[in-house]
Coordinates of C-alpha atoms in Angstrom, one line a residue:
M19 CA -173.3 207.2 58.5
A20 CA -174.0 207.0 54.9
S21 CA -170.1 206.5 54.3
T22 CA -170.0 203.6 56.6
T23 CA -172.7 202.0 54.2
S24 CA -171.1 202.9 51.5
A25 CA -168.0 201.6 52.4
K26 CA -169.8 198.1 53.4
S27 CA -171.5 197.5 50.1
T28 CA -168.2 198.5 48.2
T29 CA -166.1 195.5 50.2
A30 CA -169.3 193.0 49.7
E31 CA -168.9 193.7 46.2
K32 CA -165.3 193.1 46.1
S33 CA -165.7 189.9 48.2
T34 CA -168.5 188.6 45.8
P35 CA -166.8 186.9 42.8
Q36 CA -168.0 188.1 39.4
K37 CA -168.4 185.9 36.5
R38 CA -166.8 186.6 33.4
A39 CA -168.4 186.6 30.2
V40 CA -167.1 184.2 27.6
P41 CA -167.3 184.9 24.3
Q42 CA -169.5 182.8 21.9
R43 CA -168.7 182.1 18.4
P44 CA -171.4 182.5 16.3
P45 CA -172.9 179.3 14.3
L46 CA -171.5 178.9 11.1
H47 CA -174.3 179.0 8.5
L48 CA -173.7 178.1 5.0
P49 CA -176.3 178.2 2.5
V50 CA -176.5 175.3 0.4
A51 CA -175.9 177.1 -3.0
T52 CA -172.6 178.1 -1.1
L53 CA -171.7 174.4 -0.5
L54 CA -172.5 173.2 -4.0
A55 CA -170.3 176.3 -5.6
Y56 CA -167.4 175.3 -3.0
L57 CA -168.0 171.6 -4.4
I58 CA -167.8 172.5 -7.8
L59 CA -164.6 174.6 -7.4
T60 CA -162.8 171.8 -5.8
L61 CA -163.9 169.2 -8.2
G62 CA -162.9 171.7 -11.1
A63 CA -159.5 172.0 -9.3
I64 CA -159.1 168.4 -8.9
T65 CA -160.0 167.7 -12.7
F66 CA -157.6 170.3 -13.9
V67 CA -154.7 168.9 -11.9
M68 CA -155.4 165.1 -12.4
P69 CA -154.1 165.3 -16.3
F70 CA -150.8 166.5 -14.6
L71 CA -150.6 163.9 -11.9
W72 CA -151.6 161.2 -14.5
M73 CA -148.5 162.2 -16.7
V74 CA -146.1 162.0 -13.7
S75 CA -147.2 158.7 -12.4
T76 CA -147.2 157.4 -16.3
S77 CA -143.8 158.5 -16.7
L78 CA -142.6 156.3 -13.6
M79 CA -144.4 153.3 -14.7
T80 CA -143.1 150.3 -16.6
I81 CA -144.7 149.3 -20.0
S82 CA -146.5 146.3 -18.2
E83 CA -147.9 148.6 -15.7
V84 CA -149.3 151.0 -18.3
S85 CA -150.7 148.2 -20.1
R86 CA -152.5 147.2 -16.9
G87 CA -153.8 150.7 -16.5
V88 CA -152.7 151.1 -12.8
L89 CA -152.8 154.4 -11.0
V90 CA -149.7 154.2 -9.0
T91 CA -146.4 152.6 -9.9
Q92 CA -145.6 149.8 -7.8
S93 CA -141.9 149.5 -9.3
R94 CA -138.8 150.7 -8.0
L95 CA -138.3 154.3 -8.4
L96 CA -134.5 154.6 -8.5
G97 CA -131.6 152.3 -8.4
V98 CA -127.9 153.5 -9.0
Y99 CA -125.3 151.0 -9.9
K100 CA -122.0 152.0 -11.0
A101 CA -120.3 150.3 -14.2
N102 CA -117.3 150.8 -16.4
D103 CA -116.7 151.0 -20.4
T104 CA -115.8 147.0 -20.4
E105 CA -118.9 145.9 -19.0
L106 CA -120.9 148.0 -21.2
N107 CA -119.3 147.1 -24.1
R108 CA -119.4 143.7 -23.5
P109 CA -121.8 141.8 -26.1
L110 CA -125.0 140.5 -24.3
G111 CA -124.2 136.8 -25.6
E112 CA -121.8 136.6 -22.8
Y113 CA -124.4 137.3 -20.3
L114 CA -127.2 135.2 -21.8
I115 CA -127.7 131.6 -19.9
P116 CA -125.1 129.4 -21.8
E117 CA -126.8 127.0 -24.3
A118 CA -125.3 124.4 -26.5
Q119 CA -127.0 121.7 -28.7
I120 CA -126.4 118.7 -30.6
Q121 CA -128.1 116.4 -33.1
F122 CA -128.0 112.6 -32.6
D123 CA -129.6 109.4 -34.0
G124 CA -130.4 106.9 -31.3
V125 CA -133.1 105.6 -28.6
A126 CA -131.7 106.7 -25.3
I127 CA -128.9 108.9 -24.3
S128 CA -126.5 109.7 -21.3
L129 CA -124.4 112.8 -20.6
I130 CA -120.8 112.4 -19.2
Y131 CA -119.5 115.4 -17.5
D132 CA -117.1 116.3 -14.7
T133 CA -118.3 117.7 -11.4
D134 CA -116.7 120.8 -9.8
P135 CA -116.7 122.4 -6.8
K136 CA -118.1 125.4 -9.1
G137 CA -120.2 123.2 -10.8
G138 CA -123.7 124.7 -12.5
T139 CA -127.2 123.9 -12.5
F140 CA -128.6 123.1 -16.2
D141 CA -131.9 121.8 -17.7
I142 CA -131.6 118.9 -20.5
Y143 CA -134.1 119.4 -23.1
V144 CA -134.6 116.9 -25.8
D145 CA -136.7 118.3 -29.3
G146 CA -137.7 121.1 -27.0
Q147 CA -139.0 119.1 -24.3
L148 CA -137.5 119.3 -20.6
V149 CA -136.5 115.9 -19.7
S150 CA -134.3 116.1 -16.9
Q151 CA -132.2 118.7 -14.4
V152 CA -128.4 118.2 -13.6
D153 CA -126.4 119.7 -11.0
T154 CA -122.7 119.3 -11.6
H155 CA -121.8 120.7 -8.5
S156 CA -119.8 118.6 -5.8
K157 CA -117.0 119.2 -3.1
Q158 CA -115.1 116.0 -4.1
P159 CA -114.4 116.6 -7.9
Q160 CA -114.5 113.1 -9.8
A161 CA -113.1 112.2 -13.2
S162 CA -116.6 112.1 -14.5
Q163 CA -119.8 111.3 -14.1
T164 CA -122.7 109.8 -16.2
I165 CA -126.5 110.8 -15.9
L166 CA -129.0 108.8 -17.6
V167 CA -131.4 111.4 -19.6
D168 CA -135.3 110.2 -19.3
G169 CA -138.5 111.6 -18.7
Y170 CA -139.1 112.1 -22.5
P171 CA -142.7 112.7 -22.7
N172 CA -145.7 110.1 -24.4
V173 CA -143.0 107.4 -25.1
T174 CA -142.9 103.8 -23.6
A175 CA -140.4 102.9 -21.1
L176 CA -137.7 100.8 -22.6
S177 CA -136.2 99.0 -19.7
Q178 CA -135.3 99.9 -16.1
N179 CA -132.0 101.2 -17.2
M180 CA -132.9 102.8 -20.1
R181 CA -136.2 104.9 -20.1
V182 CA -136.0 107.1 -22.9
L183 CA -137.5 106.0 -26.1
L184 CA -137.0 108.3 -28.9
P185 CA -138.8 108.0 -32.4
D186 CA -136.7 107.3 -35.2
G187 CA -134.8 110.1 -37.1
K188 CA -132.9 113.0 -36.1
H189 CA -133.2 114.3 -32.4
T190 CA -131.8 117.6 -30.6
L191 CA -130.5 117.8 -27.2
R192 CA -130.1 121.3 -25.7
L193 CA -128.3 122.0 -22.5
L194 CA -129.3 125.1 -20.9
Y195 CA -128.3 126.9 -17.6
N196 CA -131.5 127.3 -15.7
E197 CA -132.5 130.0 -13.2
S198 CA -131.0 128.4 -10.2
A199 CA -127.6 128.9 -11.8
S200 CA -125.5 131.6 -10.5
Q201 CA -122.5 133.8 -11.6
G202 CA -119.2 131.7 -11.9
N203 CA -121.0 128.2 -12.4
L204 CA -118.8 125.9 -14.9
V205 CA -120.0 122.9 -16.6
L206 CA -117.4 120.7 -18.1
F207 CA -119.2 118.4 -20.8
R208 CA -116.8 115.3 -21.8
G209 CA -119.3 113.8 -24.3
L210 CA -122.6 112.6 -25.2
S211 CA -123.5 108.6 -25.0
V212 CA -125.9 107.3 -27.3
R213 CA -127.5 103.9 -27.6
K214 CA -129.1 103.5 -31.1
A215 CA -132.1 101.3 -32.2
D216 CA -129.9 98.4 -33.4
G217 CA -128.3 98.1 -29.7
T218 CA -125.2 99.6 -30.3
E219 CA -123.8 102.5 -28.5
E220 CA -121.8 105.7 -29.7
F221 CA -119.6 108.2 -27.9
I222 CA -119.7 111.6 -29.2
P223 CA -117.0 113.5 -27.6
A224 CA -117.4 117.2 -26.8
S225 CA -115.8 119.5 -29.4
L226 CA -116.9 122.1 -31.5
E227 CA -117.7 119.9 -34.5
S228 CA -120.2 118.1 -32.7
F229 CA -121.6 120.4 -30.3
Q230 CA -123.2 123.4 -32.4
I231 CA -122.5 126.5 -30.3
S232 CA -125.4 129.1 -30.5
V233 CA -125.5 131.3 -27.4
G234 CA -123.1 131.8 -24.4
R235 CA -119.6 131.6 -23.5
W236 CA -117.8 128.1 -24.4
D237 CA -114.2 127.2 -24.7
M238 CA -112.7 124.4 -25.7
Q239 CA -110.5 122.4 -23.2
T240 CA -108.5 119.2 -23.0
D241 CA -107.9 117.1 -19.8
A242 CA -104.5 115.5 -19.0
E243 CA -105.2 112.3 -21.4
G244 CA -106.1 115.1 -24.2
T245 CA -109.8 114.0 -24.3
P246 CA -111.7 117.5 -25.2
I247 CA -113.8 119.0 -22.8
L248 CA -116.8 121.7 -23.8
K249 CA -116.5 124.2 -21.0
S250 CA -118.9 127.1 -20.2
T251 CA -119.1 129.8 -18.1
N252 CA -122.1 131.7 -16.9
L253 CA -121.0 135.6 -16.0
G254 CA -124.5 135.9 -14.9
F255 CA -126.5 139.0 -15.5
P256 CA -125.7 142.3 -14.0
E257 CA -128.2 143.2 -11.0
Y258 CA -129.6 146.0 -13.2
M259 CA -130.0 143.9 -16.2
E260 CA -131.8 141.2 -13.9
T261 CA -134.7 143.3 -12.9
C262 CA -135.6 144.7 -16.2
C263 CA -134.1 142.9 -19.0
R264 CA -133.4 139.0 -18.6
S265 CA -136.9 137.7 -19.6
S266 CA -137.2 140.0 -22.8
I267 CA -133.8 139.1 -24.2
E268 CA -134.6 136.9 -27.3
R269 CA -131.6 134.3 -28.4
T270 CA -130.7 135.8 -31.8
P271 CA -127.4 136.1 -33.3
S272 CA -127.6 139.4 -33.8
L273 CA -128.8 140.2 -30.3
Q274 CA -126.1 137.9 -29.1
R275 CA -123.3 140.3 -30.7
T276 CA -125.3 143.4 -29.3
P277 CA -123.1 145.4 -26.7
Q278 CA -125.1 146.0 -23.5
A279 CA -125.0 149.9 -23.7
R280 CA -126.4 149.8 -27.3
Y281 CA -129.0 147.5 -26.2
I282 CA -129.8 149.5 -23.3
K283 CA -130.2 152.6 -25.5
E284 CA -132.3 151.1 -28.4
R285 CA -134.1 148.0 -27.6
Q286 CA -135.2 148.8 -23.8
N287 CA -138.6 150.7 -23.6
G288 CA -137.4 152.4 -20.2
G289 CA -136.3 150.9 -17.2
L290 CA -132.6 151.5 -17.8
A291 CA -130.6 154.4 -18.6
T292 CA -126.7 155.0 -18.9
L293 CA -125.5 158.2 -17.2
K294 CA -122.0 159.3 -17.8
V295 CA -120.6 162.0 -15.2
N296 CA -117.4 163.7 -16.6
L297 CA -116.8 167.0 -14.6
P298 CA -114.2 169.5 -16.1
F299 CA -110.6 169.4 -15.0
G300 CA -110.7 165.5 -14.2
I301 CA -112.3 166.3 -11.0
Y302 CA -114.4 163.3 -11.2
K303 CA -115.4 161.1 -14.3
A304 CA -117.8 157.9 -14.0
D305 CA -120.2 155.8 -15.6
Y306 CA -123.6 154.8 -13.7
I307 CA -126.4 152.9 -14.8
L308 CA -130.1 153.9 -13.3
S309 CA -133.0 151.6 -13.2
G310 CA -136.4 152.3 -12.2
G311 CA -138.9 155.0 -13.0
V312 CA -136.4 157.9 -12.8
S313 CA -134.2 156.4 -15.5
H314 CA -136.8 157.1 -17.8
Y315 CA -136.2 160.8 -17.4
V316 CA -132.2 160.3 -18.0
K317 CA -133.1 158.2 -20.9
V318 CA -135.2 160.5 -22.6
W319 CA -132.6 163.5 -21.7
T320 CA -129.6 161.5 -23.2
D321 CA -130.5 158.7 -25.8
E322 CA -133.4 160.8 -27.5
N323 CA -131.5 164.1 -27.5
F324 CA -133.8 166.0 -25.5
S325 CA -130.8 167.7 -23.9
E326 CA -129.8 169.2 -27.5
Y327 CA -133.3 170.5 -28.0
F328 CA -133.6 171.6 -24.4
I329 CA -130.6 173.9 -25.1
N330 CA -131.9 175.3 -28.5
S331 CA -135.2 176.1 -26.8
T332 CA -133.3 177.7 -23.9
I333 CA -131.2 180.1 -26.3
I334 CA -134.1 180.8 -28.6
T335 CA -136.4 181.5 -25.7
L336 CA -134.1 183.8 -23.8
M337 CA -133.0 185.9 -27.0
T338 CA -136.8 186.1 -27.6
V339 CA -137.8 187.3 -24.2
V340 CA -134.9 189.8 -24.0
G341 CA -135.5 191.3 -27.3
Q342 CA -139.3 191.3 -27.1
T343 CA -139.4 193.0 -23.9
F344 CA -136.9 195.9 -24.8
F345 CA -138.7 196.8 -27.7
S346 CA -142.2 196.1 -26.0
I347 CA -141.0 198.8 -23.2
L348 CA -139.7 201.4 -25.7
A349 CA -142.8 201.2 -27.9
A350 CA -145.4 201.2 -24.8
Y351 CA -143.6 204.2 -23.4
A352 CA -143.9 205.8 -26.6
F353 CA -147.7 205.3 -27.0
A354 CA -148.3 206.2 -23.4
R355 CA -146.0 209.4 -22.3
M356 CA -144.9 210.7 -25.8
N357 CA -147.0 213.4 -27.5
W358 CA -146.6 213.0 -31.3
P359 CA -149.2 213.5 -34.3
G360 CA -151.2 210.6 -34.9
R361 CA -150.4 208.5 -31.9
N362 CA -153.8 207.4 -31.0
L363 CA -154.7 206.2 -34.6
V364 CA -151.4 204.4 -34.9
F365 CA -151.9 202.7 -32.0
S366 CA -155.5 201.7 -32.6
I367 CA -154.4 200.3 -36.1
F368 CA -151.8 198.7 -34.4
L369 CA -154.1 197.0 -31.7
M370 CA -156.2 195.7 -34.4
T371 CA -153.5 193.2 -35.4
L372 CA -154.3 191.5 -32.0
F373 CA -157.4 190.3 -33.7
I374 CA -155.7 188.6 -36.9
P375 CA -155.6 184.9 -36.4
S376 CA -151.6 184.0 -36.5
V377 CA -152.3 181.3 -38.8
V378 CA -153.4 183.9 -41.4
V379 CA -150.0 185.6 -41.4
L380 CA -148.0 182.5 -41.1
I381 CA -147.3 182.0 -44.8
P382 CA -146.5 185.9 -45.8
R383 CA -144.5 185.9 -42.7
L384 CA -142.4 182.7 -44.2
L385 CA -142.1 184.2 -47.5
I386 CA -140.9 187.6 -46.1
V387 CA -138.1 185.3 -43.9
T388 CA -137.1 183.2 -47.0
S389 CA -136.3 186.2 -48.9
I390 CA -134.4 188.0 -46.2
S391 CA -132.4 184.8 -45.7
R392 CA -131.8 184.8 -49.7
W393 CA -130.9 188.1 -49.8
S394 CA -128.5 187.9 -46.8
V395 CA -126.7 185.0 -47.9
E396 CA -125.9 186.8 -51.2
H397 CA -124.9 190.0 -49.9
V398 CA -124.3 189.9 -46.4
G399 CA -122.5 186.1 -46.7
P400 CA -119.4 187.2 -48.5
V401 CA -118.9 189.6 -45.8
F402 CA -118.9 187.2 -43.1
E403 CA -116.9 185.1 -44.8
S404 CA -113.8 187.7 -45.2
V405 CA -114.6 188.4 -41.5
G406 CA -114.2 184.9 -40.6
D407 CA -111.0 184.6 -42.7
F408 CA -109.7 187.5 -40.5
S409 CA -110.6 185.9 -37.4
N410 CA -109.2 182.6 -38.5
S411 CA -105.7 184.1 -39.2
L412 CA -105.9 186.4 -36.0
F413 CA -107.4 184.0 -33.2
G414 CA -106.4 180.4 -34.7
F415 CA -110.2 179.5 -35.1
R416 CA -113.0 180.8 -37.5
I417 CA -115.7 182.9 -35.5
I418 CA -118.3 183.5 -38.2
T419 CA -118.9 181.9 -41.5
A420 CA -121.0 182.7 -44.5
E421 CA -123.7 180.3 -43.4
S422 CA -123.9 182.6 -40.3
A423 CA -126.0 185.0 -42.6
R424 CA -128.3 182.5 -43.3
W425 CA -131.7 183.2 -41.7
M426 CA -133.6 179.7 -42.6
D427 CA -132.4 177.0 -40.6
N428 CA -130.9 179.4 -38.0
W429 CA -131.8 181.5 -34.6
P430 CA -132.6 184.6 -36.9
A431 CA -135.7 183.0 -38.4
L432 CA -136.9 181.9 -34.9
V433 CA -136.2 185.2 -33.3
V434 CA -136.3 188.3 -35.1
P435 CA -140.1 188.0 -36.6
F436 CA -141.3 187.8 -32.7
L437 CA -138.9 190.6 -31.3
A438 CA -142.3 192.8 -31.5
S439 CA -145.5 191.6 -29.5
T440 CA -148.7 193.7 -29.7
F441 CA -150.2 192.3 -26.3
G442 CA -146.8 193.0 -24.5
I443 CA -146.8 196.6 -26.0
F444 CA -150.4 197.1 -25.2
L445 CA -150.1 195.6 -21.8
L446 CA -147.0 197.8 -20.7
R447 CA -148.9 200.9 -22.3
Q448 CA -151.9 200.5 -20.1
F449 CA -149.7 200.3 -17.1
F450 CA -147.6 203.2 -18.2
M451 CA -150.4 205.3 -18.4
Q452 CA -151.3 205.1 -15.0
I453 CA -147.9 206.6 -13.9
P454 CA -148.7 210.3 -12.3
A455 CA -147.8 212.9 -14.9
E456 CA -146.4 214.7 -11.7
L457 CA -143.4 212.1 -11.8
F458 CA -142.5 213.4 -15.0
D459 CA -142.8 217.0 -14.0
A460 CA -140.6 216.6 -11.5
A461 CA -137.9 214.5 -13.2
Q462 CA -138.0 217.2 -16.0
I463 CA -137.3 219.7 -13.1
D464 CA -134.1 217.8 -12.0
G465 CA -133.0 217.5 -15.8
A466 CA -134.0 214.2 -17.1
G467 CA -135.4 213.3 -20.4
H468 CA -137.7 210.8 -21.6
V469 CA -134.7 207.9 -21.4
R470 CA -133.5 208.9 -18.0
F471 CA -137.2 209.1 -16.8
L472 CA -138.0 205.5 -18.4
F473 CA -135.0 203.7 -17.1
Q474 CA -134.8 205.1 -13.6
I475 CA -138.4 205.9 -12.6
V476 CA -140.9 204.1 -14.8
L477 CA -139.3 200.4 -15.1
P478 CA -138.5 200.5 -11.2
I479 CA -142.1 200.7 -10.4
S480 CA -143.6 198.4 -13.4
R481 CA -141.8 195.3 -12.5
A482 CA -144.9 193.6 -11.9
A483 CA -146.2 194.6 -15.7
I484 CA -142.9 193.7 -17.0
T485 CA -142.8 190.3 -15.2
T486 CA -146.2 189.3 -16.9
V487 CA -144.9 190.4 -20.4
V488 CA -141.5 188.2 -19.7
L489 CA -143.9 185.1 -18.7
F490 CA -146.5 185.5 -21.5
T491 CA -143.4 185.7 -23.8
F492 CA -141.4 182.8 -22.1
I493 CA -144.7 180.3 -22.6
G494 CA -145.2 181.2 -25.9
T495 CA -141.8 181.0 -27.3
W496 CA -141.1 177.7 -25.3
N497 CA -144.4 176.2 -26.5
V498 CA -144.1 177.0 -30.2
L499 CA -144.1 174.4 -32.7
D500 CA -145.7 175.3 -36.1
W501 CA -143.2 177.9 -37.1
P502 CA -139.7 175.9 -36.3
I503 CA -141.2 173.3 -38.3
L504 CA -141.5 175.8 -41.3
V505 CA -138.0 177.5 -41.1
T506 CA -135.9 174.6 -39.8
S507 CA -134.9 171.7 -42.0
T508 CA -132.1 170.0 -39.5
D509 CA -132.2 169.5 -35.6
N510 CA -129.2 172.2 -35.1
W511 CA -131.8 174.9 -33.9
R512 CA -135.1 173.1 -33.4
P513 CA -136.7 173.6 -29.9
I514 CA -137.9 170.9 -27.4
A515 CA -141.7 171.2 -28.8
Y516 CA -140.6 169.6 -31.7
A517 CA -138.4 167.0 -30.1
L518 CA -141.4 165.9 -28.3
Y519 CA -143.7 166.2 -31.5
S520 CA -141.3 163.8 -33.5
F521 CA -141.1 161.5 -30.3
R522 CA -144.4 161.1 -30.1
E523 CA -144.7 160.0 -33.9
E524 CA -141.8 157.7 -33.4
G525 CA -142.2 156.3 -29.8
G526 CA -146.0 156.2 -29.4
S527 CA -145.9 152.5 -27.9
R528 CA -143.7 153.8 -25.4
P529 CA -146.3 155.7 -23.1
N530 CA -144.0 155.9 -20.0
L531 CA -141.2 157.7 -21.8
L532 CA -143.3 160.0 -23.8
M533 CA -144.7 161.4 -20.6
A534 CA -141.4 161.8 -19.1
G535 CA -140.5 163.8 -22.2
A536 CA -143.7 165.7 -21.7
F537 CA -142.8 166.6 -18.2
I538 CA -139.2 167.6 -18.9
A539 CA -140.7 170.1 -21.7
L540 CA -143.2 171.3 -19.0
F541 CA -140.9 172.0 -16.1
P542 CA -139.3 175.0 -17.3
V543 CA -142.5 176.7 -17.8
M544 CA -143.8 175.7 -14.3
L545 CA -140.6 176.6 -12.8
M546 CA -141.0 180.2 -14.4
Y547 CA -144.5 180.7 -13.4
F548 CA -143.8 179.8 -9.6
I549 CA -141.1 181.9 -9.4
A550 CA -143.0 184.9 -11.1
Q551 CA -146.2 184.2 -9.5
K552 CA -146.4 187.0 -7.5
Q553 CA -145.5 189.7 -9.9
F554 CA -147.3 188.1 -12.3
T555 CA -150.6 188.2 -10.2
E556 CA -149.8 191.8 -8.9
G557 CA -149.3 192.9 -12.8
I558 CA -152.4 191.4 -13.9
A559 CA -154.5 192.7 -11.0
T560 CA -152.8 196.3 -11.4
T561 CA -152.6 196.9 -14.8
G562 CA -155.6 199.2 -16.2
L563 CA -157.4 199.1 -19.4
K564 CA -158.3 202.8 -19.7
G565 CA -156.7 204.6 -22.3

């Protein structure tokens, strides 16, 4: 009976659906102090990043946008146009809007020109005042056509047919292509008809003697009857010149003779840059014109010789990083794992140099390097000269010269004084001291000495600390400025920090190019940090300070 009751209860429990308990997330309670701390940290991060973003944004702006103080450029970032040497070497005068001028003495004038299917549109100026606009285009060419020049300001109409009344004296007529003119337009002038104050008329034929050529491409021609005709051809600005430079070009004789490539290099505050692609073995060769904000980087890299300074910094930094890291490893291992008399005393004295400002030892270091350079030129230079003569006769070119022994204005003065670093030795020494002594004992049992133990066991497990030393050395060497200024006198070995410094002094009125140069100088440091970020953080976190 009991079993029957138990079975019924079990069946009832099974038939009755049970409600599953849904876990509830506890409400999030953040104290006001925590929210305030988060807000302060976020604002601090934004404040830290804003100068970098401003630098990048300014480097992509035009001069007008920088002067207006906009935050983000509205201009085109990049335009690529293929060019050739003929176009780049063409004088700017051939791209400018053609212009001719003539002086005449009269009260009324009219132009005589030939119409043409390729006729151009030009403006007529008298004494600097726009008085008429003419379009010489016609589908049915005529022998000639005359237009009465009218609309001279602030004068009384002379008659219905002659509405231009000019004061007595000389006047200047200018014929100028206007903005509606397009590439390939032609204007054929036969001459100028002038009505003088005494009622007589004079015809001035179009010839180089009567029309003074100031800007543009003008050629003399004659028709079938031998009448001289002045012909102008508007080549039209290239597309990349239209967007940046047309309004900024002045009509001066010197600028008229300036080649387009030199104008882009010397006269433009960004906006255009020439890029020559010349791959080895004749694989590909072409010239390009870059426009837009990205062209500022190309212009700084090529025209301001940042490429040469960049290569100098790369060579100097690589030699310093390799040398300093190597000697720091050897010295740190000697202080950490080798027992020798006075080790702790020497390390304490050595560590005291961290508290000496670098500017204090700047002049003593310069005097030492200068003395070594002078001694090396006198004693080592002749040896290098003889070796160079031998290599010249053996290989057909000189490998080294007597100048190779000079330290000043050469790579030794920039590298050798920095092959030892107190900070790097201290950092690695603290890391090496954390390595268990049992590892060295086991290595000794296997027959390994200090050198083998260092390179086969210590270095593989010390990658994080070594990466930290490499990163600090890279940043310090790449950004150094005061020492290169003292030990170099030419640009042969000056680093990119000096390039940025000199460019700031010379190109302060070009902030967009200056910011582009600053980003080029900063980019390798950023790239190095992002590559080694994990090892750098690990090295700082795991390096102890016990000793």
